[in-house]
Coordinates of C-alpha atoms and ligand atoms in Angstrom, one line a residue:
M1222 CA -29.5 -63.0 -73.8
K1223 CA -31.7 -64.8 -75.9
Q1224 CA -34.8 -63.1 -77.4
V1225 CA -37.1 -65.2 -79.3
L1226 CA -40.1 -63.7 -81.3
S1227 CA -43.5 -64.9 -80.4
S1228 CA -45.0 -67.5 -83.0
D1229 CA -47.4 -64.5 -84.0
N1230 CA -44.5 -62.5 -84.3
T1231 CA -46.1 -59.4 -81.8
H1232 CA -43.9 -60.0 -78.5
F1233 CA -40.6 -61.5 -77.3
K1234 CA -40.9 -65.0 -75.4
D1235 CA -38.1 -65.4 -72.6
S1236 CA -36.9 -61.8 -73.1
N1237 CA -36.1 -60.0 -70.0
S1238 CA -35.6 -56.7 -71.4
K1239 CA -38.3 -54.1 -71.0
K1240 CA -37.1 -52.0 -73.4
C1241 CA -37.5 -54.6 -76.5
H1242 CA -40.7 -54.1 -78.2
I1243 CA -42.4 -54.8 -81.3
V1244 CA -45.3 -53.5 -82.5
A1245 CA -48.5 -54.4 -83.9
E1246 CA -49.3 -55.7 -87.4
K1247 CA -50.9 -53.3 -90.0
D1248 CA -54.6 -54.9 -89.2
V1249 CA -55.0 -53.5 -85.7
S1250 CA -57.1 -50.4 -85.5
F1251 CA -55.9 -46.6 -85.6
L1252 CA -53.3 -45.6 -82.5
Q1253 CA -53.1 -49.2 -81.6
Y1254 CA -49.5 -49.4 -83.1
F1255 CA -47.7 -49.8 -79.7
R1256 CA -49.6 -52.3 -77.9
N1257 CA -47.0 -54.5 -77.2
K1258 CA -45.2 -52.0 -75.1
P1259 CA -45.1 -53.7 -71.7
A1260 CA -47.9 -52.4 -69.5
G1261 CA -47.0 -49.4 -67.6
D1262 CA -43.7 -49.1 -69.0
A1263 CA -44.0 -45.6 -70.3
M1264 CA -42.0 -44.7 -73.5
E1265 CA -38.8 -42.8 -73.4
F1266 CA -37.2 -40.8 -75.9
Y1267 CA -33.8 -41.8 -75.9
P1268 CA -30.5 -41.0 -75.0
L1269 CA -31.7 -40.9 -71.2
F1270 CA -29.0 -40.0 -68.9
P1271 CA -30.5 -41.7 -65.6
K1272 CA -27.8 -40.1 -63.1
R1273 CA -28.2 -36.7 -64.0
D1274 CA -30.0 -34.0 -62.3
S1275 CA -32.3 -32.1 -64.6
Y1276 CA -34.6 -29.4 -64.2
L1277 CA -38.3 -28.8 -65.9
L1278 CA -38.6 -26.2 -68.8
N1279 CA -41.4 -27.5 -70.7
T1280 CA -43.8 -25.4 -69.0
V1281 CA -45.2 -21.9 -68.8
W1282 CA -42.5 -19.2 -69.3
D1283 CA -42.6 -15.3 -68.8
F1284 CA -43.0 -14.0 -72.2
A1285 CA -42.4 -10.3 -73.6
F1286 CA -42.2 -9.3 -77.4
T1287 CA -40.7 -6.5 -79.1
E1288 CA -40.0 -5.3 -82.9
D1289 CA -37.6 -2.8 -81.5
F1290 CA -34.3 -4.3 -81.1
P1291 CA -32.1 -4.7 -84.2
D1292 CA -31.4 -8.5 -83.3
A1293 CA -31.5 -10.9 -80.4
E1294 CA -27.8 -10.5 -79.6
H1295 CA -28.0 -6.5 -78.8
V1296 CA -30.9 -6.3 -75.9
D1297 CA -31.6 -3.9 -73.7
F1298 CA -33.4 -5.7 -70.7
D1299 CA -34.1 -2.7 -68.9
R1300 CA -36.5 -1.9 -71.8
L1301 CA -38.6 -5.0 -71.8
S1302 CA -41.4 -6.0 -69.3
F1303 CA -41.9 -9.5 -69.0
D1304 CA -45.8 -9.4 -68.2
G1305 CA -46.9 -12.3 -70.6
A1306 CA -47.0 -16.1 -70.4
A1307 CA -45.8 -18.5 -73.3
A1308 CA -45.9 -22.3 -73.4
V1309 CA -42.6 -24.3 -74.0
P1310 CA -42.4 -25.8 -76.5
G1311 CA -44.6 -23.3 -78.2
V1312 CA -44.9 -20.5 -81.0
F1313 CA -45.6 -17.0 -80.2
D1314 CA -46.7 -16.1 -83.8
T1315 CA -49.8 -18.2 -83.7
L1316 CA -51.1 -16.7 -80.4
P1317 CA -53.9 -14.3 -80.0
G1318 CA -52.7 -10.6 -79.8
Y1319 CA -48.9 -12.0 -82.0
C1320 CA -50.6 -14.0 -85.2
G1321 CA -48.3 -13.2 -88.1
A1322 CA -46.0 -11.0 -85.7
R1323 CA -42.4 -10.6 -86.8
G1324 CA -39.6 -9.7 -84.1
I1325 CA -38.1 -10.9 -81.0
G1326 CA -40.3 -13.1 -78.4
F1327 CA -38.2 -13.3 -75.0
Y1328 CA -39.1 -16.4 -73.0
R1329 CA -37.7 -16.2 -69.4
K1330 CA -37.5 -18.7 -66.7
Y1331 CA -35.9 -19.0 -63.2
I1332 CA -34.2 -22.2 -61.9
D1333 CA -33.6 -22.9 -58.5
V1334 CA -29.8 -24.6 -59.4
K1335 CA -29.2 -27.4 -57.1
K1336 CA -25.4 -27.3 -57.0
A1337 CA -22.4 -25.1 -58.9
G1338 CA -20.9 -26.7 -61.9
T1339 CA -21.5 -27.1 -65.7
L1340 CA -25.0 -27.6 -66.7
L1341 CA -26.2 -28.8 -70.8
L1342 CA -29.1 -27.1 -72.2
K1343 CA -30.7 -29.2 -75.0
S1344 CA -32.9 -27.7 -77.6
G1345 CA -34.7 -29.9 -79.7
G1346 CA -35.3 -27.2 -82.2
L1347 CA -36.4 -23.4 -82.4
G1348 CA -36.7 -20.6 -85.0
L1349 CA -35.7 -18.9 -86.8
R1350 CA -32.8 -17.9 -84.2
G1351 CA -32.7 -17.4 -80.7
S1352 CA -29.8 -15.8 -78.3
V1353 CA -29.4 -17.6 -75.0
F1354 CA -28.9 -15.4 -72.0
W1355 CA -27.8 -16.9 -68.8
N1356 CA -27.9 -14.6 -66.0
R1357 CA -28.0 -11.9 -68.6
E1358 CA -24.6 -13.1 -70.2
P1359 CA -24.8 -14.1 -73.7
A1360 CA -24.1 -17.9 -73.7
A1361 CA -25.1 -19.2 -77.3
M1362 CA -26.5 -18.0 -80.7
I1363 CA -28.7 -20.9 -82.4
D1364 CA -28.8 -19.8 -85.8
L1365 CA -30.0 -23.2 -87.2
P1366 CA -33.9 -23.3 -87.5
Y1367 CA -35.4 -26.6 -86.5
S1368 CA -31.9 -28.0 -85.6
G1369 CA -31.3 -29.9 -82.2
T1370 CA -28.6 -28.1 -80.3
E1371 CA -26.8 -28.2 -77.1
T1372 CA -25.1 -25.2 -74.9
L1373 CA -23.0 -25.5 -71.9
L1374 CA -23.9 -23.4 -69.1
K1375 CA -22.1 -22.6 -65.8
A1376 CA -23.4 -22.1 -62.5
D1377 CA -20.9 -20.8 -59.9
R1378 CA -23.1 -21.4 -56.9
P1379 CA -26.3 -22.9 -55.7
G1380 CA -29.6 -20.9 -56.3
P1381 CA -31.7 -19.1 -58.7
C1382 CA -30.7 -18.8 -62.3
E1383 CA -32.3 -16.6 -65.0
L1384 CA -32.7 -18.1 -68.4
I1385 CA -33.5 -16.4 -71.2
L1386 CA -34.2 -17.3 -74.9
A1387 CA -34.3 -14.3 -77.0
I1388 CA -36.4 -15.7 -80.2
D1389 CA -36.4 -13.7 -83.5
N1390 CA -38.4 -14.6 -86.3
R1391 CA -37.5 -11.9 -88.8
F1392 CA -36.0 -12.4 -92.2
H1393 CA -32.3 -11.9 -92.5
F1394 CA -30.3 -13.7 -95.2
E1395 CA -26.8 -12.9 -93.2
K1396 CA -28.1 -13.8 -89.8
T1397 CA -30.6 -16.7 -90.5
P1398 CA -29.4 -17.7 -94.2
L1399 CA -31.4 -21.3 -94.2
F1400 CA -34.8 -20.0 -94.1
S1401 CA -36.2 -17.2 -96.8
Q1402 CA -39.3 -15.7 -96.8
Y1403 CA -40.1 -17.5 -100.4
Y1404 CA -40.0 -21.0 -99.2
D1405 CA -43.1 -22.3 -99.5
F1406 CA -44.2 -23.0 -95.4
Y1407 CA -44.5 -20.4 -92.7
A1408 CA -41.3 -19.5 -90.9
H1409 CA -42.8 -19.4 -87.4
G1410 CA -40.9 -17.8 -84.5
G1411 CA -40.9 -19.9 -81.1
I1412 CA -39.4 -22.9 -79.5
Y1413 CA -40.6 -25.6 -81.6
R1414 CA -39.5 -28.5 -79.4
P1415 CA -38.6 -30.0 -75.7
L1416 CA -35.9 -28.3 -73.6
E1417 CA -34.1 -30.0 -71.3
L1418 CA -31.4 -28.5 -68.7
Q1419 CA -28.8 -31.3 -66.9
H1420 CA -26.3 -31.1 -64.7
L1421 CA -23.0 -32.5 -66.3
P1422 CA -20.7 -34.8 -64.1
E1423 CA -17.1 -33.5 -64.4
K1424 CA -16.3 -36.6 -66.7
S1425 CA -19.3 -37.0 -68.9
I1426 CA -20.5 -39.3 -71.8
D1427 CA -21.5 -37.0 -74.7
R1428 CA -23.0 -40.4 -77.0
V1429 CA -22.8 -43.8 -78.3
Y1430 CA -23.3 -44.3 -81.8
V1431 CA -24.3 -47.5 -82.9
T1432 CA -24.1 -48.6 -86.6
T1433 CA -25.0 -52.2 -88.3
L1434 CA -22.2 -53.6 -90.3
D1435 CA -24.0 -56.7 -91.1
H1436 CA -27.4 -57.4 -90.4
A1437 CA -27.1 -61.4 -91.0
K1438 CA -24.3 -61.4 -88.7
R1439 CA -25.8 -59.2 -86.2
K1440 CA -22.5 -57.2 -86.2
I1441 CA -22.6 -53.7 -85.1
G1442 CA -19.8 -51.0 -84.5
I1443 CA -20.2 -49.0 -81.3
K1444 CA -18.3 -45.8 -81.0
I1445 CA -18.3 -44.0 -77.6
V1446 CA -17.8 -40.4 -77.5
L1447 CA -17.0 -38.7 -74.3
R1448 CA -16.7 -35.2 -73.3
G1449 CA -12.8 -34.2 -72.3
N1450 CA -10.8 -36.7 -71.0
M1451 CA -11.8 -40.1 -70.0
S1452 CA -10.1 -43.3 -71.4
D1453 CA -10.1 -45.3 -68.2
L1454 CA -11.9 -48.2 -69.9
Q1455 CA -11.6 -50.5 -66.7
S1456 CA -14.3 -48.2 -65.0
M1457 CA -16.5 -48.4 -67.8
R1458 CA -19.5 -51.1 -68.0
L1459 CA -21.6 -51.3 -71.1
S1460 CA -24.7 -53.8 -71.7
F1461 CA -27.2 -54.7 -74.4
D1462 CA -30.9 -55.0 -73.5
G1463 CA -30.2 -55.0 -70.1
G1464 CA -28.1 -58.5 -70.3
P1465 CA -24.4 -59.0 -68.7
E1466 CA -22.0 -55.8 -68.7
I1467 CA -19.2 -56.0 -70.3
I1468 CA -16.0 -53.6 -70.2
P1469 CA -15.8 -52.0 -73.6
P1470 CA -12.0 -53.0 -75.1
A1471 CA -11.8 -49.6 -76.9
L1472 CA -14.1 -46.7 -77.5
E1473 CA -14.7 -48.0 -81.1
F1474 CA -15.1 -51.5 -81.5
E1475 CA -17.0 -54.2 -83.3
T1476 CA -19.3 -56.6 -81.6
V1477 CA -21.7 -59.5 -82.3
L1478 CA -24.8 -59.5 -80.8
K1479 CA -26.3 -63.0 -81.6
E1480 CA -29.6 -64.0 -81.9
F1481 CA -30.9 -60.5 -81.4
A1482 CA -34.0 -59.6 -83.8
L1483 CA -33.7 -57.5 -86.9
W1484 CA -35.3 -53.9 -87.3
S1485 CA -38.0 -53.7 -90.2
P1486 CA -40.8 -52.2 -91.0
E1487 CA -43.1 -55.4 -90.4
H1488 CA -41.1 -56.2 -87.1
P1489 CA -39.6 -52.7 -85.7
V1490 CA -37.5 -54.1 -82.8
M1491 CA -35.7 -51.9 -80.9
H1492 CA -32.9 -52.6 -78.6
T1493 CA -30.8 -50.4 -75.9
L1494 CA -27.5 -50.4 -74.9
K1495 CA -26.3 -48.8 -71.5
L1496 CA -23.0 -47.4 -70.7
E1497 CA -21.9 -46.4 -67.2
T1498 CA -19.0 -44.8 -65.9
E1499 CA -18.3 -43.8 -62.1
D1500 CA -20.0 -40.3 -62.8
D1501 CA -22.7 -40.8 -65.6
S1502 CA -24.4 -43.4 -67.4
I1503 CA -26.3 -43.1 -71.0
V1504 CA -29.4 -45.2 -72.0
E1505 CA -29.2 -45.3 -76.1
E1506 CA -32.0 -46.9 -78.3
F1507 CA -31.3 -48.4 -81.8
G1508 CA -32.3 -51.3 -84.4
I1509 CA -30.3 -53.5 -86.2
R1510 CA -30.7 -53.4 -89.8
T1511 CA -28.5 -52.5 -93.0
I1512 CA -30.0 -50.1 -95.9
K1513 CA -28.4 -50.1 -99.4
A1514 CA -28.9 -49.2 -102.9
E1515 CA -27.8 -51.9 -105.5
K1516 CA -28.2 -52.5 -109.0
G1517 CA -31.4 -49.9 -109.2
S1518 CA -33.1 -51.7 -106.0
L1519 CA -33.2 -50.4 -102.4
L1520 CA -32.4 -53.3 -100.2
L1521 CA -33.1 -53.3 -96.4
N1522 CA -31.5 -56.4 -94.7
G1523 CA -30.5 -57.7 -98.2
E1524 CA -34.1 -57.8 -99.5
K1525 CA -36.1 -55.5 -102.0
L1526 CA -37.8 -52.6 -100.6
H1527 CA -40.2 -50.5 -102.1
L1528 CA -40.9 -47.3 -100.4
H1529 CA -44.4 -45.8 -100.3
G1530 CA -45.7 -42.9 -98.3
F1531 CA -45.8 -39.1 -98.2
C1532 CA -43.7 -36.0 -97.5
R1533 CA -44.9 -34.3 -94.4
H1534 CA -44.5 -30.9 -92.7
E1535 CA -44.5 -30.4 -89.0
S1536 CA -47.1 -28.2 -89.2
H1537 CA -50.6 -27.2 -87.5
P1538 CA -52.5 -24.2 -87.8
Q1539 CA -52.5 -23.7 -84.0
F1540 CA -49.2 -24.9 -83.2
G1541 CA -47.2 -24.2 -86.2
P1542 CA -44.1 -26.4 -85.9
A1543 CA -44.4 -27.0 -82.2
L1544 CA -46.6 -29.9 -82.6
P1545 CA -47.8 -31.4 -79.2
L1546 CA -47.1 -35.0 -78.6
Q1547 CA -50.6 -36.0 -79.6
I1548 CA -50.3 -34.7 -82.9
L1549 CA -47.2 -36.5 -83.1
L1550 CA -48.8 -39.9 -82.2
E1551 CA -52.0 -39.3 -84.6
D1552 CA -49.9 -38.4 -87.4
I1553 CA -48.0 -41.8 -87.1
G1554 CA -51.5 -43.5 -86.5
F1555 CA -53.0 -41.6 -89.9
L1556 CA -49.4 -43.0 -91.8
K1557 CA -50.0 -46.5 -90.5
D1558 CA -53.7 -46.3 -91.6
M1559 CA -52.9 -45.4 -95.3
N1560 CA -50.7 -48.5 -95.1
C1561 CA -47.5 -46.1 -95.6
N1562 CA -44.0 -47.4 -94.7
F1563 CA -42.2 -44.0 -95.6
V1564 CA -42.2 -40.4 -94.8
R1565 CA -40.1 -37.7 -96.2
G1566 CA -39.5 -35.1 -93.3
S1567 CA -39.6 -32.3 -95.8
H1568 CA -37.8 -29.9 -95.6
Y1569 CA -35.8 -30.1 -92.1
P1570 CA -34.4 -32.1 -89.5
Q1571 CA -37.2 -33.9 -87.7
D1572 CA -38.3 -33.7 -84.1
Q1573 CA -36.5 -36.4 -82.5
R1574 CA -39.6 -37.7 -80.8
F1575 CA -41.3 -38.2 -83.8
L1576 CA -38.2 -40.2 -85.3
S1577 CA -38.5 -42.5 -82.0
L1578 CA -42.3 -43.0 -82.9
C1579 CA -41.4 -43.9 -86.6
D1580 CA -38.8 -46.3 -84.9
R1581 CA -41.5 -48.0 -82.8
A1582 CA -43.9 -47.9 -85.9
G1583 CA -41.7 -49.2 -88.4
I1584 CA -41.9 -46.1 -90.7
L1585 CA -38.8 -45.6 -92.7
V1586 CA -37.6 -41.8 -92.9
W1587 CA -35.8 -39.6 -95.6
E1588 CA -34.6 -36.7 -93.0
E1589 CA -33.3 -33.7 -94.6
G1590 CA -31.4 -29.9 -94.2
L1591 CA -33.5 -26.9 -94.4
G1592 CA -33.6 -25.7 -97.8
W1593 CA -36.1 -24.8 -100.5
G1594 CA -35.0 -24.0 -104.3
D1595 CA -32.1 -22.3 -103.4
K1596 CA -30.2 -20.6 -106.5
R1597 CA -26.7 -18.9 -106.9
D1598 CA -27.2 -16.2 -104.6
H1599 CA -27.4 -18.6 -102.0
I1600 CA -25.4 -21.7 -102.9
E1601 CA -21.9 -19.3 -103.8
N1602 CA -22.8 -17.3 -100.0
P1603 CA -20.3 -18.1 -97.2
S1604 CA -22.8 -17.8 -94.6
F1605 CA -25.7 -20.0 -96.3
R1606 CA -22.8 -22.9 -97.2
S1607 CA -21.5 -23.1 -93.5
A1608 CA -24.9 -23.1 -91.9
Q1609 CA -25.7 -26.0 -94.4
K1610 CA -22.6 -27.8 -93.3
R1611 CA -23.4 -27.2 -89.8
Q1612 CA -26.8 -28.1 -89.7
L1613 CA -26.4 -31.4 -91.8
K1614 CA -23.7 -32.1 -89.0
Q1615 CA -26.3 -31.7 -86.4
M1616 CA -28.9 -33.9 -87.9
V1617 CA -26.4 -36.9 -88.2
R1618 CA -25.4 -36.4 -84.7
N1619 CA -28.7 -36.2 -83.3
S1620 CA -30.4 -39.1 -85.9
F1621 CA -27.8 -41.3 -86.0
N1622 CA -29.3 -44.2 -83.9
H1623 CA -32.9 -44.2 -85.4
P1624 CA -33.1 -47.5 -87.5
S1625 CA -36.3 -45.9 -89.4
V1626 CA -33.7 -42.9 -90.8
I1627 CA -32.4 -44.3 -94.0
I1628 CA -32.3 -41.5 -96.2
F1629 CA -30.2 -38.1 -95.3
G1630 CA -31.3 -35.5 -98.0
F1631 CA -30.3 -31.8 -98.3
L1632 CA -31.2 -28.7 -100.9
N1633 CA -34.7 -29.6 -101.8
E1634 CA -35.3 -28.5 -105.3
G1635 CA -31.9 -26.6 -105.5
D1636 CA -29.9 -25.7 -108.5
S1637 CA -28.8 -28.7 -109.3
H1638 CA -29.0 -28.6 -112.9
E1639 CA -26.1 -25.9 -112.9
T1640 CA -22.4 -26.3 -113.1
Y1641 CA -21.8 -23.6 -110.9
A1642 CA -23.6 -25.3 -107.9
A1643 CA -22.2 -29.2 -108.7
P1644 CA -18.8 -29.0 -106.5
F1645 CA -21.5 -27.7 -103.3
Y1646 CA -23.7 -30.9 -104.4
S1647 CA -20.4 -33.2 -104.3
E1648 CA -19.2 -31.6 -100.9
L1649 CA -22.8 -31.9 -99.1
I1650 CA -23.0 -35.7 -100.4
D1651 CA -19.1 -36.2 -99.5
L1652 CA -19.8 -34.7 -95.9
L1653 CA -22.8 -36.9 -95.2
H1654 CA -21.1 -39.9 -96.6
K1655 CA -18.2 -39.0 -94.1
L1656 CA -20.6 -38.7 -91.1
D1657 CA -22.4 -41.5 -91.8
P1658 CA -21.2 -44.1 -94.3
A1659 CA -24.1 -46.4 -93.5
R1660 CA -27.1 -44.3 -94.9
L1661 CA -28.1 -43.3 -98.2
V1662 CA -28.0 -39.9 -99.5
T1663 CA -29.4 -38.1 -101.9
Y1664 CA -31.3 -34.7 -102.3
A1665 CA -34.9 -34.1 -104.3
S1666 CA -34.3 -32.7 -107.9
A1667 CA -36.9 -30.5 -109.8
R1668 CA -34.6 -30.2 -112.7
G1669 CA -35.6 -33.4 -114.3
E1670 CA -33.3 -34.4 -117.3
S1671 CA -31.2 -31.3 -116.9
D1672 CA -29.8 -32.4 -113.4
V1673 CA -25.8 -32.6 -113.4
N1674 CA -25.5 -34.3 -109.8
F1675 CA -28.1 -37.6 -110.1
S1676 CA -24.7 -39.8 -110.8
K1677 CA -23.0 -38.6 -107.3
A1678 CA -26.1 -39.5 -105.3
D1679 CA -27.1 -43.2 -104.0
L1680 CA -30.2 -42.7 -105.4
V1681 CA -32.4 -40.6 -107.9
A1682 CA -35.0 -38.9 -106.5
F1683 CA -37.0 -36.3 -108.3
N1684 CA -40.1 -33.9 -108.2
T1685 CA -42.7 -33.5 -110.5
Y1686 CA -46.0 -32.0 -110.9
P1687 CA -47.6 -33.1 -114.3
A1688 CA -51.1 -32.0 -114.6
W1689 CA -50.9 -29.8 -112.2
Y1690 CA -48.4 -26.7 -112.7
A1691 CA -47.8 -26.3 -116.5
A1692 CA -50.4 -28.5 -117.3
D1693 CA -51.5 -28.5 -121.1
S1694 CA -53.4 -25.2 -120.8
E1695 CA -56.2 -26.5 -123.3
K1696 CA -57.0 -29.6 -121.3
F1697 CA -59.8 -29.5 -118.8
R1698 CA -58.4 -32.4 -116.9
P1699 CA -55.1 -33.7 -118.2
L1700 CA -54.5 -36.4 -116.0
E1701 CA -52.9 -38.6 -118.8
E1702 CA -50.0 -36.3 -118.5
I1703 CA -48.7 -38.2 -115.7
P1704 CA -47.8 -41.6 -117.4
E1705 CA -46.5 -39.5 -120.1
R1706 CA -44.0 -37.6 -117.9
L1707 CA -43.0 -40.5 -115.8
N1708 CA -42.1 -42.7 -118.9
Q1709 CA -40.3 -39.8 -120.3
F1710 CA -38.3 -39.4 -117.1
L1711 CA -37.8 -43.5 -117.0
S1712 CA -36.2 -43.0 -120.4
F1713 CA -33.9 -40.5 -119.4
V1714 CA -32.6 -42.4 -116.5
K1715 CA -32.0 -45.2 -119.2
K1716 CA -30.4 -43.4 -121.6
A1717 CA -28.0 -41.4 -118.9
D1718 CA -26.7 -44.6 -117.7
L1719 CA -28.5 -44.2 -114.2
N1720 CA -30.5 -47.1 -114.0
E1721 CA -28.0 -48.6 -111.5
K1722 CA -29.5 -46.2 -109.0
P1723 CA -32.7 -46.8 -107.3
V1724 CA -35.2 -44.1 -108.7
I1725 CA -38.2 -42.8 -106.2
I1726 CA -40.6 -40.0 -107.0
S1727 CA -39.8 -37.6 -103.9
E1728 CA -42.8 -35.5 -104.5
I1729 CA -45.8 -35.7 -107.1
G1730 CA -49.6 -34.1 -106.4
A1731 CA -52.3 -31.8 -106.7
G1732 CA -54.2 -29.2 -104.7
A1733 CA -57.7 -29.9 -103.2
L1734 CA -59.6 -27.5 -100.9
Y1735 CA -61.0 -29.7 -98.2
G1736 CA -64.7 -29.9 -98.4
W1737 CA -65.3 -28.5 -102.1
H1738 CA -66.7 -31.0 -104.1
D1739 CA -67.4 -30.5 -107.9
R1740 CA -69.4 -32.4 -110.7
F1741 CA -66.9 -31.1 -113.2
K1742 CA -64.1 -32.7 -111.0
A1743 CA -61.9 -29.6 -111.9
P1744 CA -58.8 -28.6 -110.1
W1745 CA -58.8 -27.6 -106.7
S1746 CA -61.9 -30.1 -106.2
E1747 CA -61.4 -33.1 -103.8
E1748 CA -62.7 -35.2 -106.9
Y1749 CA -59.7 -33.9 -108.9
Q1750 CA -56.9 -34.8 -106.5
A1751 CA -58.4 -38.3 -106.0
E1752 CA -58.5 -38.9 -109.8
Y1753 CA -54.8 -37.8 -109.8
I1754 CA -53.6 -39.8 -107.0
D1755 CA -55.0 -42.9 -108.8
A1756 CA -53.3 -41.9 -111.7
V1757 CA -50.1 -41.9 -110.4
C1758 CA -50.5 -44.8 -108.1
R1759 CA -51.8 -47.1 -111.4
Y1760 CA -48.9 -46.1 -113.1
L1761 CA -46.7 -47.2 -109.8
S1762 CA -48.6 -50.3 -109.9
S1763 CA -47.1 -51.6 -113.0
T1764 CA -43.7 -50.1 -113.0
P1765 CA -41.2 -51.5 -110.8
E1766 CA -38.4 -49.4 -112.1
I1767 CA -39.4 -46.7 -109.7
C1768 CA -39.0 -47.8 -105.9
G1769 CA -40.0 -45.2 -104.0
L1770 CA -43.3 -42.7 -103.7
S1771 CA -43.7 -39.8 -101.2
L1772 CA -46.9 -38.3 -102.2
W1773 CA -46.9 -34.2 -101.8
H1774 CA -48.2 -34.4 -99.3
F1775 CA -49.7 -35.6 -96.0
A1776 CA -51.5 -32.8 -95.0
D1777 CA -52.3 -29.2 -95.8
C1778 CA -49.9 -26.7 -94.3
R1779 CA -49.8 -22.8 -94.0
S1780 CA -47.6 -21.5 -96.6
Y1781 CA -47.3 -17.7 -97.9
T1782 CA -48.6 -14.8 -96.8
T1783 CA -47.4 -12.4 -99.3
S1784 CA -48.3 -11.8 -102.7
K1785 CA -47.2 -15.3 -103.7
S1786 CA -50.6 -16.4 -101.6
L1787 CA -52.4 -16.0 -105.0
F1788 CA -51.2 -19.2 -106.1
R1789 CA -52.1 -20.8 -102.5
P1790 CA -55.4 -20.5 -101.8
R1791 CA -56.3 -19.8 -97.9
T1792 CA -52.7 -19.1 -97.4
F1793 CA -52.0 -23.2 -97.2
N1794 CA -50.5 -25.2 -99.4
N1795 CA -53.4 -27.3 -100.3
K1796 CA -52.0 -30.3 -101.7
G1797 CA -52.6 -32.4 -98.6
V1798 CA -54.4 -35.7 -98.4
M1799 CA -55.8 -34.0 -95.1
D1800 CA -56.3 -30.5 -94.6
E1801 CA -54.2 -29.0 -91.9
Y1802 CA -56.5 -30.5 -88.9
R1803 CA -56.1 -33.7 -90.5
R1804 CA -59.6 -33.9 -91.8
P1805 CA -59.2 -36.6 -94.7
K1806 CA -60.1 -36.0 -98.3
L1807 CA -61.3 -38.1 -101.2
A1808 CA -57.5 -39.0 -101.7
Y1809 CA -57.0 -40.5 -98.3
E1810 CA -59.0 -43.8 -99.1
I1811 CA -57.6 -44.3 -102.9
V1812 CA -54.1 -43.8 -101.0
K1813 CA -55.1 -46.4 -98.4
Q1814 CA -56.2 -49.1 -101.0
Y1815 CA -53.2 -48.7 -103.1
F1816 CA -50.7 -48.9 -100.3
S1817 CA -52.5 -51.9 -98.7
R1818 CA -52.0 -53.8 -101.8
W1819 CA -48.2 -52.8 -102.0
C1820 CA -47.3 -53.9 -98.6
G1821 CA -45.5 -57.0 -99.1
Q1822 CA -45.2 -57.1 -102.8
E1823 CA -41.9 -55.3 -102.5
K1824 CA -40.0 -58.4 -102.3
E1825 CA -41.6 -60.1 -105.8
G1826 CA -40.7 -56.4 -107.4
T1827 CA -44.3 -56.5 -108.7
R1828 CA -47.0 -54.1 -107.5
S1829 CA -50.8 -54.4 -108.7
Ligands
ADA687 C1 -42.0 -28.2 -104.2 C2 -41.6 -28.3 -102.8 C3 -42.5 -28.0 -101.9 C4 -43.7 -27.7 -102.4 C5 -44.5 -28.0 -103.8 C6 -45.9 -27.5 -104.3 O1 -41.9 -29.2 -105.0 O2 -40.6 -28.9 -102.8 O3 -42.2 -27.6 -100.9 O4 -43.7 -26.3 -102.6 O5 -43.5 -27.8 -104.8 O6 -46.6 -27.5 -103.7 O7 -45.5 -26.7 -105.3

């Protein structure tokens, strides 16, 4: 089917498709980035399974809380009285009465199941670990915080069924090895993201994965994954953007979508694919684009790319990580308003709805597994290693079709300078490459010149805090340390023969307390942070060797409540250019101005 972009690049002429949208240019006002969506056509979050019966789960559930049980598996239901109520999605430990509580939150819902058979419970992410009970029988243990997971349930007959999710937010390294108390963001308890419950047909479709093999030729690879045996291809029908149906030649094949528009941050055009079988059908959304790291540059669809944006936590003082859609959409609006084309999803697998919004808004994403400053006691532990690998597999599976996701990462600020850890770094890099050969793989290093794993990653990503931590104690405002430190690192990259790898600064920043203004421009003032960000951006403007920046960070987030909070005023990580309620600090405008100048300059390799 032919699709032609209108001369102002804002919509398709002659397109029959309802699902192909292109978002607005960057000069439109806040929150209008989706204005070219056909009127009345609600945005969907894919994949969709139009033939399946499903149940409403995102509503108010019965709730009970206890600190008395040893874990979420060993539950004496007779000792619980579900006299509370809690929202799903939602976290219990920001609710009045449970603020800061650690224990098990029990969420209960009765579902009037329409027919006997298999049901699929999809969880977008919960934490810290959750036991699923179906009619009081244990059905699954979800021990990967933030990960999207799936659980199969059986209904013997139609009628009411009881679903209970027992969510334990206590720290226990062996049971929840991915989240430790020392991590610099608050570990909340609850159902972070939407739940879905669907009837599975006897022969069902799992996913259809799309990879762009050659953007110029519009050549894509398709991989159909089914549950169980169903290889009767003759009964399958596949179509793109509502166009003509074809019978797939195999479960895995290549095809060319001539004249389909490419996806890019400037023109984030999305396409749909529909696969139908007799019993089931799936609609997936995808974009056509390639990402490569070559000769020190990042190439998107073969063109040089400069990344500029933020690290972002999914965090809010009231909702914790269970961000309502309105906040997700607002955050996209703030990123676009500051002219960002990049966000690093620090430090865990992202909400799939946020990734779909990034697809539509043309924001490139680094998504990473959950990890933070992990050292030998973690990296050598079998439960930790297995959980790391399991979560990366889930992450790739869930995010595979998002064109916005260009980088997969893992183990933020781990022991990447220690030789004992090097085999595990290799294992995770190889795993991610194997799961998805078409994306870039890296990790954010805090080890600078002593890192021993850079040569294995597709790009060198380093976190650094000159003029903040370890700033020269004799200097009042040591901002000149910023260019010194960055120059030093670039000389190392050259000497270490790493300059064939693109280099990005994956974290840099300084704290500012919202509303604290100071004529001394002292550390913690909004003025100091604004000057700091200005110094970073000024340096990058004349340093084309660095092809990406994710400032630390987008908005303040709740962090330590232990004695470590002495380094975290208000118990928040205050390095956001906005506070936790998304109120902009002085640095916001500085970022906006630099990034506006950088937009579109990447192709020339210069920035000013
Ligand atoms: C690290 C870490 C971030 C945050 C930051 C800081 O680089 O990756 O999560 O803790 O430091 O604010 O110090």
